CSV table of C-alpha atoms in Angstrom, one decimal:
chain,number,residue,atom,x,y,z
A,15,UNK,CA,-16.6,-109.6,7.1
A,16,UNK,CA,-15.7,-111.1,4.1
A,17,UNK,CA,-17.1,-113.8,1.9
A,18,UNK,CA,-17.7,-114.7,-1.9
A,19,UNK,CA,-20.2,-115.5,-3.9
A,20,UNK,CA,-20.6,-117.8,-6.7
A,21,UNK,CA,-22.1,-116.9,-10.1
A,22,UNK,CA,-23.6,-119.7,-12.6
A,23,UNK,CA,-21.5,-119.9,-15.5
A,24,UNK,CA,-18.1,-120.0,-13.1
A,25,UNK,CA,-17.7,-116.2,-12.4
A,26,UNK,CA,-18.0,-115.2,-8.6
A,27,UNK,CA,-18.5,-111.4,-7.2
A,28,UNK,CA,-16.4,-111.2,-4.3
A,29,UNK,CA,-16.5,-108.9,-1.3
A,30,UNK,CA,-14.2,-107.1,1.5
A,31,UNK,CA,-12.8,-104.7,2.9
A,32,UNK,CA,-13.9,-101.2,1.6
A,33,UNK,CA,-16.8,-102.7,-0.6
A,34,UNK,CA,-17.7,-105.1,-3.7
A,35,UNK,CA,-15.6,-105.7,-6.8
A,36,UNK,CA,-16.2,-107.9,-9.7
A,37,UNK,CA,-14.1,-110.4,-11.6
A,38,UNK,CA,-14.0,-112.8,-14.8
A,39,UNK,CA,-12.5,-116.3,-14.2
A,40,UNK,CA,-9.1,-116.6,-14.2
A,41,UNK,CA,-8.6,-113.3,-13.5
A,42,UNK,CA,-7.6,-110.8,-10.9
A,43,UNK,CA,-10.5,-107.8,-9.1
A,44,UNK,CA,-10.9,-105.2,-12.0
A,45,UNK,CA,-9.7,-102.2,-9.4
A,46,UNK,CA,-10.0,-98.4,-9.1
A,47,UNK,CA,-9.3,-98.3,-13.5
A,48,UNK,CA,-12.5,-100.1,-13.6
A,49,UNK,CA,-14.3,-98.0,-10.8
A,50,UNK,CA,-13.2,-95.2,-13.2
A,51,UNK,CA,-14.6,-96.2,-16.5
A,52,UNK,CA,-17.9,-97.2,-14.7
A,53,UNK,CA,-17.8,-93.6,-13.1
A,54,UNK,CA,-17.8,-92.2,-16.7
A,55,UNK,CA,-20.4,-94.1,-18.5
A,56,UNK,CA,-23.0,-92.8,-15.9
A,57,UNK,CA,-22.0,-89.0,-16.5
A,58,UNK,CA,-21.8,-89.7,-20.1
A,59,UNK,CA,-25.2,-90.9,-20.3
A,60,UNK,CA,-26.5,-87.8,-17.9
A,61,UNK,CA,-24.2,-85.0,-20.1
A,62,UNK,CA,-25.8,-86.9,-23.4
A,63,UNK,CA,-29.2,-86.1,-21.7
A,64,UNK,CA,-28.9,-82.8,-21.5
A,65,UNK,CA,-27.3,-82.2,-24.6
A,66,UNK,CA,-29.8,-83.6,-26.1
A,67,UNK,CA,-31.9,-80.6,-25.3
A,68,UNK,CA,-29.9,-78.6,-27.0
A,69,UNK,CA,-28.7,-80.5,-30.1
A,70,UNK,CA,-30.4,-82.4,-33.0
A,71,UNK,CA,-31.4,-86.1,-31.1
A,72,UNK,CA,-28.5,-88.4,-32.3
A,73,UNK,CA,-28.1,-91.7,-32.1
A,74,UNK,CA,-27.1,-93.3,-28.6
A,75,UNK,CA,-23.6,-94.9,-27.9
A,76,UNK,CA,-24.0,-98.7,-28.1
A,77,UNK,CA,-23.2,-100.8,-24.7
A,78,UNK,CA,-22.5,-104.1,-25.1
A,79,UNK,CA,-23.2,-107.4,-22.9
A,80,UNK,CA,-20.8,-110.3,-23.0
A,81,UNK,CA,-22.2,-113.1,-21.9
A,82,UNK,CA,-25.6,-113.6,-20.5
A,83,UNK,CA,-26.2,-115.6,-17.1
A,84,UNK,CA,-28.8,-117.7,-18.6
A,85,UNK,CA,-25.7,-119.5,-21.0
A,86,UNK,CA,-23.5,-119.7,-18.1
A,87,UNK,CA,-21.7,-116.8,-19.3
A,88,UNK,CA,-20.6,-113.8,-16.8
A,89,UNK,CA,-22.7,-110.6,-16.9
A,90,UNK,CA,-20.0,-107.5,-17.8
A,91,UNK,CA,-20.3,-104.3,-19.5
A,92,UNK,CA,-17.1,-103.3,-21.7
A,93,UNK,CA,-15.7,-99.8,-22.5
A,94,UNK,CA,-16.9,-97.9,-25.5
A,95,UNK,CA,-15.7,-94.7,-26.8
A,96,UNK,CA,-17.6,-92.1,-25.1
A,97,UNK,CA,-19.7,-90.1,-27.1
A,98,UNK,CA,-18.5,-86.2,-27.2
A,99,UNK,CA,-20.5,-83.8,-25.4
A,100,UNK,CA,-22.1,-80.2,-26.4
A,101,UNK,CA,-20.8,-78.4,-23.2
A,102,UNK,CA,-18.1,-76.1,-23.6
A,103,UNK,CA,-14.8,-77.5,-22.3
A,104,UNK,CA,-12.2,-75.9,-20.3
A,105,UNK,CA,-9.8,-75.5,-23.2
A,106,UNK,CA,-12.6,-73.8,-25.4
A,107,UNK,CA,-13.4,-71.0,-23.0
A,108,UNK,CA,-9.9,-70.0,-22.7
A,109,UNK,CA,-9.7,-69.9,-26.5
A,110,UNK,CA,-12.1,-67.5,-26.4
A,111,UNK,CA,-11.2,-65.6,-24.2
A,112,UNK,CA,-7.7,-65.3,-26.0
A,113,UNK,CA,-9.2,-64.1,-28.9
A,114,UNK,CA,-12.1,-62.4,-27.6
A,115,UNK,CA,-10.8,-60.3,-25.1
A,116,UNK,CA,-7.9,-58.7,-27.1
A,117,UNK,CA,-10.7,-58.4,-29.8
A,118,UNK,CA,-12.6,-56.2,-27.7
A,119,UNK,CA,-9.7,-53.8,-26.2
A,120,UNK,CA,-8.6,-53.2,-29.4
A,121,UNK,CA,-12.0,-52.0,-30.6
A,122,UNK,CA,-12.9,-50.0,-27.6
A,123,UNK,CA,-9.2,-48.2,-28.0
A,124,UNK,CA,-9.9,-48.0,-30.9
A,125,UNK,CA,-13.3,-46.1,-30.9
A,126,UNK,CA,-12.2,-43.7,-28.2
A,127,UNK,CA,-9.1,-42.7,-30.2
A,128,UNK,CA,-11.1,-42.2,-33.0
A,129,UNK,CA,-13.6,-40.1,-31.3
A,130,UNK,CA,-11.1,-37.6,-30.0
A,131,UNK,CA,-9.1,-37.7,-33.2
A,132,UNK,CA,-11.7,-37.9,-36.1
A,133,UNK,CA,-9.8,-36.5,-38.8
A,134,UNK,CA,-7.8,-39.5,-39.1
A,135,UNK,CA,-11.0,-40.8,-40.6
A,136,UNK,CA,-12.8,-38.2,-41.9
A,137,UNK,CA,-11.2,-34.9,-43.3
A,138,UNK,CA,-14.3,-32.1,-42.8
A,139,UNK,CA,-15.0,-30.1,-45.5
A,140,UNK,CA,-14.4,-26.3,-45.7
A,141,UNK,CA,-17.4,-24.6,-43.6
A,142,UNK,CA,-18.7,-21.4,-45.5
A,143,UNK,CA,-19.5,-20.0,-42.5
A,144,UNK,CA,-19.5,-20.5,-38.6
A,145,UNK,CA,-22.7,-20.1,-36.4
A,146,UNK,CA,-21.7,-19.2,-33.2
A,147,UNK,CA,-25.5,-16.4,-33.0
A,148,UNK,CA,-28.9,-17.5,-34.4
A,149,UNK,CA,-32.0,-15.4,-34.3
A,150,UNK,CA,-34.6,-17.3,-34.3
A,151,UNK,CA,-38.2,-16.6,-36.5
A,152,UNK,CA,-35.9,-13.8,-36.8
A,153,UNK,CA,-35.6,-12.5,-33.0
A,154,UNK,CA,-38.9,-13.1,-32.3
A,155,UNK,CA,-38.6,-12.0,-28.8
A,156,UNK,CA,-37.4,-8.2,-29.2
A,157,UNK,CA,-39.9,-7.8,-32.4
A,158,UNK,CA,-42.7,-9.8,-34.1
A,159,UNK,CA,-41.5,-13.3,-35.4
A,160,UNK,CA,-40.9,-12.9,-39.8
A,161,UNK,CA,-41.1,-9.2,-40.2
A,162,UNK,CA,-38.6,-7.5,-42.1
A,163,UNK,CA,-38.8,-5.5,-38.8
A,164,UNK,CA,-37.6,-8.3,-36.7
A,165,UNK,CA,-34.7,-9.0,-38.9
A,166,UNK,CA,-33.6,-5.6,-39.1
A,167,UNK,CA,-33.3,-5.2,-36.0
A,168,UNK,CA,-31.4,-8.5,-35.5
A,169,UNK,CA,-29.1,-7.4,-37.7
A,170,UNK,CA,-28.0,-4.7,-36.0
A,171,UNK,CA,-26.6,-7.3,-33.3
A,172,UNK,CA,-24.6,-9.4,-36.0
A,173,UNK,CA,-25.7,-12.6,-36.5
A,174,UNK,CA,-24.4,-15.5,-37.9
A,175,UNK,CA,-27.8,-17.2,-39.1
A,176,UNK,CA,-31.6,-16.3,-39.6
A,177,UNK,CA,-33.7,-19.2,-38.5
A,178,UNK,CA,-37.0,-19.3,-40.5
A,179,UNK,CA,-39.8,-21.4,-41.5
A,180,UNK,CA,-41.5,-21.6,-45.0
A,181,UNK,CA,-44.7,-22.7,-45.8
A,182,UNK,CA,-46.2,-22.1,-50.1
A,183,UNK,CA,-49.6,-20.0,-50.7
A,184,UNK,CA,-51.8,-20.7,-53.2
A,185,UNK,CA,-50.3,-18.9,-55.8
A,186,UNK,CA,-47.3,-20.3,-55.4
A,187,UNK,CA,-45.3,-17.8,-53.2
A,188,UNK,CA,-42.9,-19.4,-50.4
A,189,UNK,CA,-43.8,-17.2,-47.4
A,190,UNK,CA,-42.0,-17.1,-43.8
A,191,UNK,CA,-44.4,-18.6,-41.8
A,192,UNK,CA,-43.8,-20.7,-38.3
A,193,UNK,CA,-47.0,-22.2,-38.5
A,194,UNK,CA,-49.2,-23.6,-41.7
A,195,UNK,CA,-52.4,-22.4,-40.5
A,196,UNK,CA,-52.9,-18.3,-39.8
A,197,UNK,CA,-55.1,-18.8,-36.4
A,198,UNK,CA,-52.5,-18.0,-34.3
A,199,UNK,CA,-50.5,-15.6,-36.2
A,200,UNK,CA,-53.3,-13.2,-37.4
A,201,UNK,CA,-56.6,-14.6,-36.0
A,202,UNK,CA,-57.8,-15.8,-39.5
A,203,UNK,CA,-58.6,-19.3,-39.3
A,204,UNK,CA,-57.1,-20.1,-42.8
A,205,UNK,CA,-54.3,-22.4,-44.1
A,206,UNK,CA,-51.1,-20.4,-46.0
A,207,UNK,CA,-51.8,-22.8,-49.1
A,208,UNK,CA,-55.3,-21.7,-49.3
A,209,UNK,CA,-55.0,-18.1,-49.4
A,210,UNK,CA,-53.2,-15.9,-52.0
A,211,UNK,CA,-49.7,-14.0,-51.0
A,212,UNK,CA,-51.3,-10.7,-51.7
A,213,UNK,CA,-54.7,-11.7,-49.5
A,214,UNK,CA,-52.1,-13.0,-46.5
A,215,UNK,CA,-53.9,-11.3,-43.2
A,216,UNK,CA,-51.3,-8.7,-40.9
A,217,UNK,CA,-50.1,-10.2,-37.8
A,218,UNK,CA,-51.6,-9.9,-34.3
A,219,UNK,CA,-50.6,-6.8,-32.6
A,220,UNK,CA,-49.1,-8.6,-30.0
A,221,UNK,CA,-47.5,-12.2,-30.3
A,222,UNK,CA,-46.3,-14.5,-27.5
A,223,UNK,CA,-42.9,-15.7,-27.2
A,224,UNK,CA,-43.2,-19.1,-27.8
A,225,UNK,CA,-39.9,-20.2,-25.9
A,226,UNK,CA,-41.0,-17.7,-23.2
A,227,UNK,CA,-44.0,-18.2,-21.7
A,228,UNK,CA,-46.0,-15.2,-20.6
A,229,UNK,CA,-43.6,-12.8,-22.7
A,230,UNK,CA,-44.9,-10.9,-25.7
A,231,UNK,CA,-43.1,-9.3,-28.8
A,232,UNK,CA,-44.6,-6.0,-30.4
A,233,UNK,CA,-43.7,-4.2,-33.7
A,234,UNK,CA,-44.8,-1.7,-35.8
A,235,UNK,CA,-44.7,-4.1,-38.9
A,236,UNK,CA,-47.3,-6.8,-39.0
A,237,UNK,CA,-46.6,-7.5,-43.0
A,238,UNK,CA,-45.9,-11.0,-43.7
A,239,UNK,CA,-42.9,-11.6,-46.2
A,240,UNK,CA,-41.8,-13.6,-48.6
A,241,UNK,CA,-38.3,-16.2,-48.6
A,242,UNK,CA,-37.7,-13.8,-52.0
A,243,UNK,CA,-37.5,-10.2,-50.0
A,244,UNK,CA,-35.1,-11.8,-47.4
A,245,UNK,CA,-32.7,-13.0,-50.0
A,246,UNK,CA,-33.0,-9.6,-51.8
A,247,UNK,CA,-32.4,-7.6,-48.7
A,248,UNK,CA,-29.9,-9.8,-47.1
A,249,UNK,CA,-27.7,-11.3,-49.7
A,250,UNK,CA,-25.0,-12.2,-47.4
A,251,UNK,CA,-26.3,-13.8,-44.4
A,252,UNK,CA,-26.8,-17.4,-44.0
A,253,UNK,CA,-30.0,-18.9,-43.8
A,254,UNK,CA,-32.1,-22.0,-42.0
A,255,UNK,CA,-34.9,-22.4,-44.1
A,256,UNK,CA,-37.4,-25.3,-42.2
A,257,UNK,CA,-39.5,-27.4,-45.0
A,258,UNK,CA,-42.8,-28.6,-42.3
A,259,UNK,CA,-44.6,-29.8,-45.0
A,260,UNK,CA,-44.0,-32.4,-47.3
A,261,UNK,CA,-44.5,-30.6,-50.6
A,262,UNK,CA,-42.4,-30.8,-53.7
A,263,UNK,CA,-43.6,-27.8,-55.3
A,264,UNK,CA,-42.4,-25.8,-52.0
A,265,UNK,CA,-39.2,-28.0,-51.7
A,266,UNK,CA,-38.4,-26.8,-55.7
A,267,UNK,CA,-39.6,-23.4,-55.4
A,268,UNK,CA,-36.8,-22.8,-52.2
A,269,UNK,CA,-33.7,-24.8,-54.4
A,270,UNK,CA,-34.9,-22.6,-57.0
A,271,UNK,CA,-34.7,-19.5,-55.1
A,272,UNK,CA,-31.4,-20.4,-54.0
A,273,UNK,CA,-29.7,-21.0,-56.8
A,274,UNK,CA,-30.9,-18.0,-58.3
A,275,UNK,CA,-29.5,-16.1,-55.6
A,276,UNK,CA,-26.3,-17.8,-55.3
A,277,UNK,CA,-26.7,-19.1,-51.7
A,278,UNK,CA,-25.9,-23.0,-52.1
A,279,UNK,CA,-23.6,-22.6,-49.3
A,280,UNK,CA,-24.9,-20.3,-47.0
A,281,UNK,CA,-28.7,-21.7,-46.9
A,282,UNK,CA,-29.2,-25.1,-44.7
A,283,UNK,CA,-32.2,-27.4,-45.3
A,284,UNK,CA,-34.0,-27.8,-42.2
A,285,UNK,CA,-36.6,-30.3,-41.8
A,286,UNK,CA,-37.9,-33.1,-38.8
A,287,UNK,CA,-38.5,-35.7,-41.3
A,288,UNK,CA,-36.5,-37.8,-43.2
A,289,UNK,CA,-39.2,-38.3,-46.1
A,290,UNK,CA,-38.9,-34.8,-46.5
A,291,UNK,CA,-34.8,-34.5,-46.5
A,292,UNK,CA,-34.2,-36.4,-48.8
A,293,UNK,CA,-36.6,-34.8,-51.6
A,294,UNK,CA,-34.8,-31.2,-50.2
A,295,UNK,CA,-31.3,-33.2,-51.2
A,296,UNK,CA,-32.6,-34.2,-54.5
A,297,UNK,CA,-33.7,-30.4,-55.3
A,298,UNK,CA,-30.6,-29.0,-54.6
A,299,UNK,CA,-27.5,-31.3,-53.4
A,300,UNK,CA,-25.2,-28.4,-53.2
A,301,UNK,CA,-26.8,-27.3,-49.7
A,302,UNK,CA,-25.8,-28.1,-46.3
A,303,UNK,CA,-28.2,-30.4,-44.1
A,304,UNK,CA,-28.9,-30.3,-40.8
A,305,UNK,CA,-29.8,-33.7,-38.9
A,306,UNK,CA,-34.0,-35.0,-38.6
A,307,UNK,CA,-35.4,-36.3,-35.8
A,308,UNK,CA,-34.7,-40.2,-37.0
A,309,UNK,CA,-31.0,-39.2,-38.2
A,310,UNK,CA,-30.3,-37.5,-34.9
A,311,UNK,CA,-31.1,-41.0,-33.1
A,312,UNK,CA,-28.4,-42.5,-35.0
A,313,UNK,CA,-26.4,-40.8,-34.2
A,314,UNK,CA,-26.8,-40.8,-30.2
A,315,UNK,CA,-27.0,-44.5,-30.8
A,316,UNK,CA,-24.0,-44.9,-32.7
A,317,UNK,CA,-22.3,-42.6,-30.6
A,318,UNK,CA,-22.7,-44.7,-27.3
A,319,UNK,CA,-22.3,-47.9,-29.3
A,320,UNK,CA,-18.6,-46.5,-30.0
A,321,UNK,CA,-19.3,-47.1,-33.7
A,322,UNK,CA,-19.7,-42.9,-34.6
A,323,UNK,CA,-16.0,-42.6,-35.3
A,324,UNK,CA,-16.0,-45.3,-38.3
A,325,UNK,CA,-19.2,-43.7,-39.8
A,326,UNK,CA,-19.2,-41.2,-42.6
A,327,UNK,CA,-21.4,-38.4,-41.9
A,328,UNK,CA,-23.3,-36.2,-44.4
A,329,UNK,CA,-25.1,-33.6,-42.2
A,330,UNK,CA,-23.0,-29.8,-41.3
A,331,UNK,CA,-25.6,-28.9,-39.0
A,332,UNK,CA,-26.9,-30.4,-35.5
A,333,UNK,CA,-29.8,-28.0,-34.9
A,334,UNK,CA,-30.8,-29.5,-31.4
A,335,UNK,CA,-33.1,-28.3,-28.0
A,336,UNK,CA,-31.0,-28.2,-25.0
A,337,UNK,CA,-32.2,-30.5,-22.4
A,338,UNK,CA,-32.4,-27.8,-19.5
A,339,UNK,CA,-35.0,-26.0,-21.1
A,340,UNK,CA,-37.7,-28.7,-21.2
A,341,UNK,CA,-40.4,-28.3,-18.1
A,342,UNK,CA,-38.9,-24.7,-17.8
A,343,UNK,CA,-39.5,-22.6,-21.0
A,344,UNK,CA,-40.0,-25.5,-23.5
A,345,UNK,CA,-43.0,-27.8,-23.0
A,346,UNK,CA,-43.1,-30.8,-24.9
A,347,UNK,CA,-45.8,-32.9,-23.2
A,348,UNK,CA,-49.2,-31.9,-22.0
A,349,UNK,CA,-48.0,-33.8,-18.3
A,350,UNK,CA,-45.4,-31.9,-16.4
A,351,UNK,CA,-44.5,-35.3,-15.1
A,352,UNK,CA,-43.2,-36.6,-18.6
A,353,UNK,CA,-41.9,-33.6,-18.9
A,354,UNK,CA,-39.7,-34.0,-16.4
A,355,UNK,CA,-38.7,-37.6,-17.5
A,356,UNK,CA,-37.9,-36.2,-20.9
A,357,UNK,CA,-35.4,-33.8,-19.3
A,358,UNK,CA,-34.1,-36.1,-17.4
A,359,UNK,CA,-33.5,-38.7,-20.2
A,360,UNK,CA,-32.6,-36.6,-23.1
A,361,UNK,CA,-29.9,-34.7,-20.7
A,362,UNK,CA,-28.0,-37.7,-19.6
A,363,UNK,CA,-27.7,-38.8,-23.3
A,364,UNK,CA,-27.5,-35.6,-25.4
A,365,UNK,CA,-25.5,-33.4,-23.3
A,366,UNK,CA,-21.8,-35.0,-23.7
A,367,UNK,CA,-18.8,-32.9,-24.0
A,368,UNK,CA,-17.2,-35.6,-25.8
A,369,UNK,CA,-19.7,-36.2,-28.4
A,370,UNK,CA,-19.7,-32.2,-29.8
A,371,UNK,CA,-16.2,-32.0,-29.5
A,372,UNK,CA,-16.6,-34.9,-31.6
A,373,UNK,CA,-19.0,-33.7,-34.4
A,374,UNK,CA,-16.6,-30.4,-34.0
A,375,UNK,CA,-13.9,-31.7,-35.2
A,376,UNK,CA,-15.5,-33.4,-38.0
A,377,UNK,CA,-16.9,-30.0,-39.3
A,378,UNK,CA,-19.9,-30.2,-38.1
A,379,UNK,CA,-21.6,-27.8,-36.0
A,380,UNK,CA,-23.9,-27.6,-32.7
A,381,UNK,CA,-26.4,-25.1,-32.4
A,382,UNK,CA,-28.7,-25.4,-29.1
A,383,UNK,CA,-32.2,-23.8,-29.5
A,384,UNK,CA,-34.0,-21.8,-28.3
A,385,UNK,CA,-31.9,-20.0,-25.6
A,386,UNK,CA,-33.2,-17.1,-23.5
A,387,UNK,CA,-31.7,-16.6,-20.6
A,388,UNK,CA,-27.9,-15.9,-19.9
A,389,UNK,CA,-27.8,-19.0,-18.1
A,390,UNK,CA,-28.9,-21.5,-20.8
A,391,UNK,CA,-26.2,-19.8,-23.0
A,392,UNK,CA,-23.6,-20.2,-20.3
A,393,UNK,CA,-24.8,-24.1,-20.3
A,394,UNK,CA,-24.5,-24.1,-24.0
A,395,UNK,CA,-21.5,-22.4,-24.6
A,396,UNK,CA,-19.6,-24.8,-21.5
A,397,UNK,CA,-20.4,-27.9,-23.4
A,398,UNK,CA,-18.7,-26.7,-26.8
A,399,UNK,CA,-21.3,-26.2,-28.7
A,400,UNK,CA,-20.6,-24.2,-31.5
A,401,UNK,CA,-23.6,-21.7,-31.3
A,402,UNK,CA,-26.5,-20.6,-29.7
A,403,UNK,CA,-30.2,-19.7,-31.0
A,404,UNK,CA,-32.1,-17.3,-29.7
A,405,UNK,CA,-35.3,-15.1,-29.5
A,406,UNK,CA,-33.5,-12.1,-28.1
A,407,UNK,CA,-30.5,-11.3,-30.3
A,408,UNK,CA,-29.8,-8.5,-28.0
A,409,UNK,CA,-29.5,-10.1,-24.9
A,410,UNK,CA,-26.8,-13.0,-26.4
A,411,UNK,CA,-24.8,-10.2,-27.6
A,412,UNK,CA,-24.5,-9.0,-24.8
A,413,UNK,CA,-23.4,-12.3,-23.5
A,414,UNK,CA,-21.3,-13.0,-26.1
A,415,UNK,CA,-19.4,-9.1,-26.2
A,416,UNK,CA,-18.4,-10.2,-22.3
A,417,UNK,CA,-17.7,-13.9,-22.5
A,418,UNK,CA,-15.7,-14.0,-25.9
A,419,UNK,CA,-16.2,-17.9,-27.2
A,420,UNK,CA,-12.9,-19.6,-28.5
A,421,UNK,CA,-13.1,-20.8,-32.1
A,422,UNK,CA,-10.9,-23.3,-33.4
A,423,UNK,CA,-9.6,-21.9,-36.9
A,424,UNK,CA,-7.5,-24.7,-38.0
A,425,UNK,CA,-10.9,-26.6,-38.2
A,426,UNK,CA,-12.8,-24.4,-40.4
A,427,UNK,CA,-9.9,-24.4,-43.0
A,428,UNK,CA,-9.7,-28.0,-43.2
């Protein structure tokens, strides 16, 4: 069927065949070109919709009308230049890509190289000492915890490190103390800071081991001692010492002690809190740090970002539990249940071959607490870690006398 119709004003609209087409007078159909433009102004208008959700408003394209039917004139909308459009093109995404994608290779390869290489970034310092054998509270398993007993008889299985706590009495004596308050220790229900050295109560008779349950030390010494007698009766062997209080006086009164002994290198701060590091750094620089709570998230974080390598690091020490141990002789939680979660969580993040091997190299050193069983210290020891700590000194000799650890020189003389 075909057939025309005539417009006032001379123009006619014509149809046939596949379907309509318009024309001006004189002229020939517009054609497919046409179809084409007309296809584009109505997805112009719906892109500028939506970009207009996600840019500033701007102003809209103008459209004009020639003619209008009421002066005789033919009704027909002319080209414009389209407006541009906030949608990504095709041509944009692949310059991304091409400068993205390379971007990221490179600093993945990067980062892994790095992490297995480190002292291409970071030359370690010269380590004092290397602790592969930590008592800790001074072997508190085979004697009781911070008697000259206990370390005695530690000694006698050659250690690399005592592990202690300090807390300051009233008169201003730093005493080796686990805990602040003497309930547990002694049965006097006293803070350290409120009592006098010479007034400080004997121990219990008997003390539980605290990283194994249902086991109790015994000693014939139940005198508690000061940081003083340990540095006079053990001049040579390194020391932990763990601030759990934030108190300058303490904080000076242990720099002091140190220096006066001569033990800058040989005598790590210790300390959960990063308040309380950094007033320990301030009192004596010269000592080596271990990592707090805070500082050892960084670390995991920057670790699995891939951003450890390109990091400078001022901690020696990474005095950290070993995952295993939680819901089995380390209790954290009151709920067995998170308990169990905490294993679970800290294991897959903390126990990573890659990452001591890492802090290895860079001169600083693992030491996994608090080990008791031959078991744990195999677990330990597998990973890399550098050391273990322990409440039985006698039982990770033994381990150690039949399952020699590899040390890596070259990396304590660099």
């Amino acid at each position: 069927m075909e057939g025309s119709l005539r417009l006032k004003g001379g123009g006619d609209m014509a149809w046939g065949g596949p379907g309509p087409r318009m024309s001006r007078p004189g002229s020939s159909p517009i054609g497919w070109a046409s179809c084409q433009w007309q296809a584009q102004q109505v997805l112009g208008a719906w892109w500028s919709h939506r970009g207009s959700l996600l840019q500033p408003q701007q102003s809209k394209p103008a459209v004009r009308r020639t003619g209008e039917v009421a002066e005789g004139k033919p009704f027909l909308l002319e080209p414009e230049t389209l407006p541009s459009h906030p949608l990504m093109s095709a041509s944009t995404v692949t310059s991304f890509l091409y400068y993205a994608l390379p971007a990221l290779g490179g600093y993945t390869l990067l980062s892994l190289f790095f992490l297995r290489r480190p002292h291409l970034l970071h030359v370690p310092l010269h380590r004092a000492f290397r602790c592969q054998f930590a008592a800790h509270r001074g072997g508190s398993g085979e004697r009781l915890e911070n008697t000259m007993e206990a370390l005695e008889n530690s000694m006698t299985q050659r250690p690399d490190l005592f592990e202690l706590d300090c807390h300051l009495t009233r008169d201003g004596q730093v005493v080796v103390s686990h805990d602040g308050n003497l309930f547990r220790q002694s049965g006097l229900n006293k803070n350290i800071q409120d009592v006098d050295y010479k007034d400080l109560p004997l121990y219990r008779e008997e003390l539980e081991v605290y990283f194994s349950p249902g086991k109790f030390a015994h000693g014939s010494d139940r005198k508690m001692i000061s940081l003083e007698d340990v540095f006079q009766r053990f001049p040579q062997i390194p020391v932990s010492v763990e601030v759990k209080t934030d108190n300058e006086k303490l904080i000076n009164k242990i720099a002091s002690l140190v220096k006066q002994f001569g033990r800058n290198e040989i005598t790590i701060w210790a300390s959960t809190k990063n308040s309380v590091m950094k007033k320990c750094r301030v009192a004596n620089p010269e000592m080596p740090t271990s990592f707090t709570v805070l500082r050892a998230l960084w670390l995991v974080l920057m670790y699995y970002m891939g951003l450890l390598p390109f990091f400078s690091i001022r901690e020696k020490f990474l005095l950290c539990f070993l995952p295993t141990i939680i819901n089995r002789t380390y209790f954290p939680f009151r709920y067995s249940a998170l308990n169990r979660l905490a294993a679970a969580l800290t294991k897959s993040l903390i126990m990573r071959r890659s990452l001591i091997r890492h802090l290895e190299e860079r001169g600083i050193q693992v030491v996994f607490w608090c080990l008791n069983e031959e078991s744990d210290f195999e677990v330990a020891y597998r990973l890399g870690a550098t050391g273990v700590m322990t409440d039985y000194p006698t039982a990770l000799r033994h381990y150690l006398d039949n399952h020699p650890q590899k040390s890596n020189q070259s990396n304590l003389d660099r």
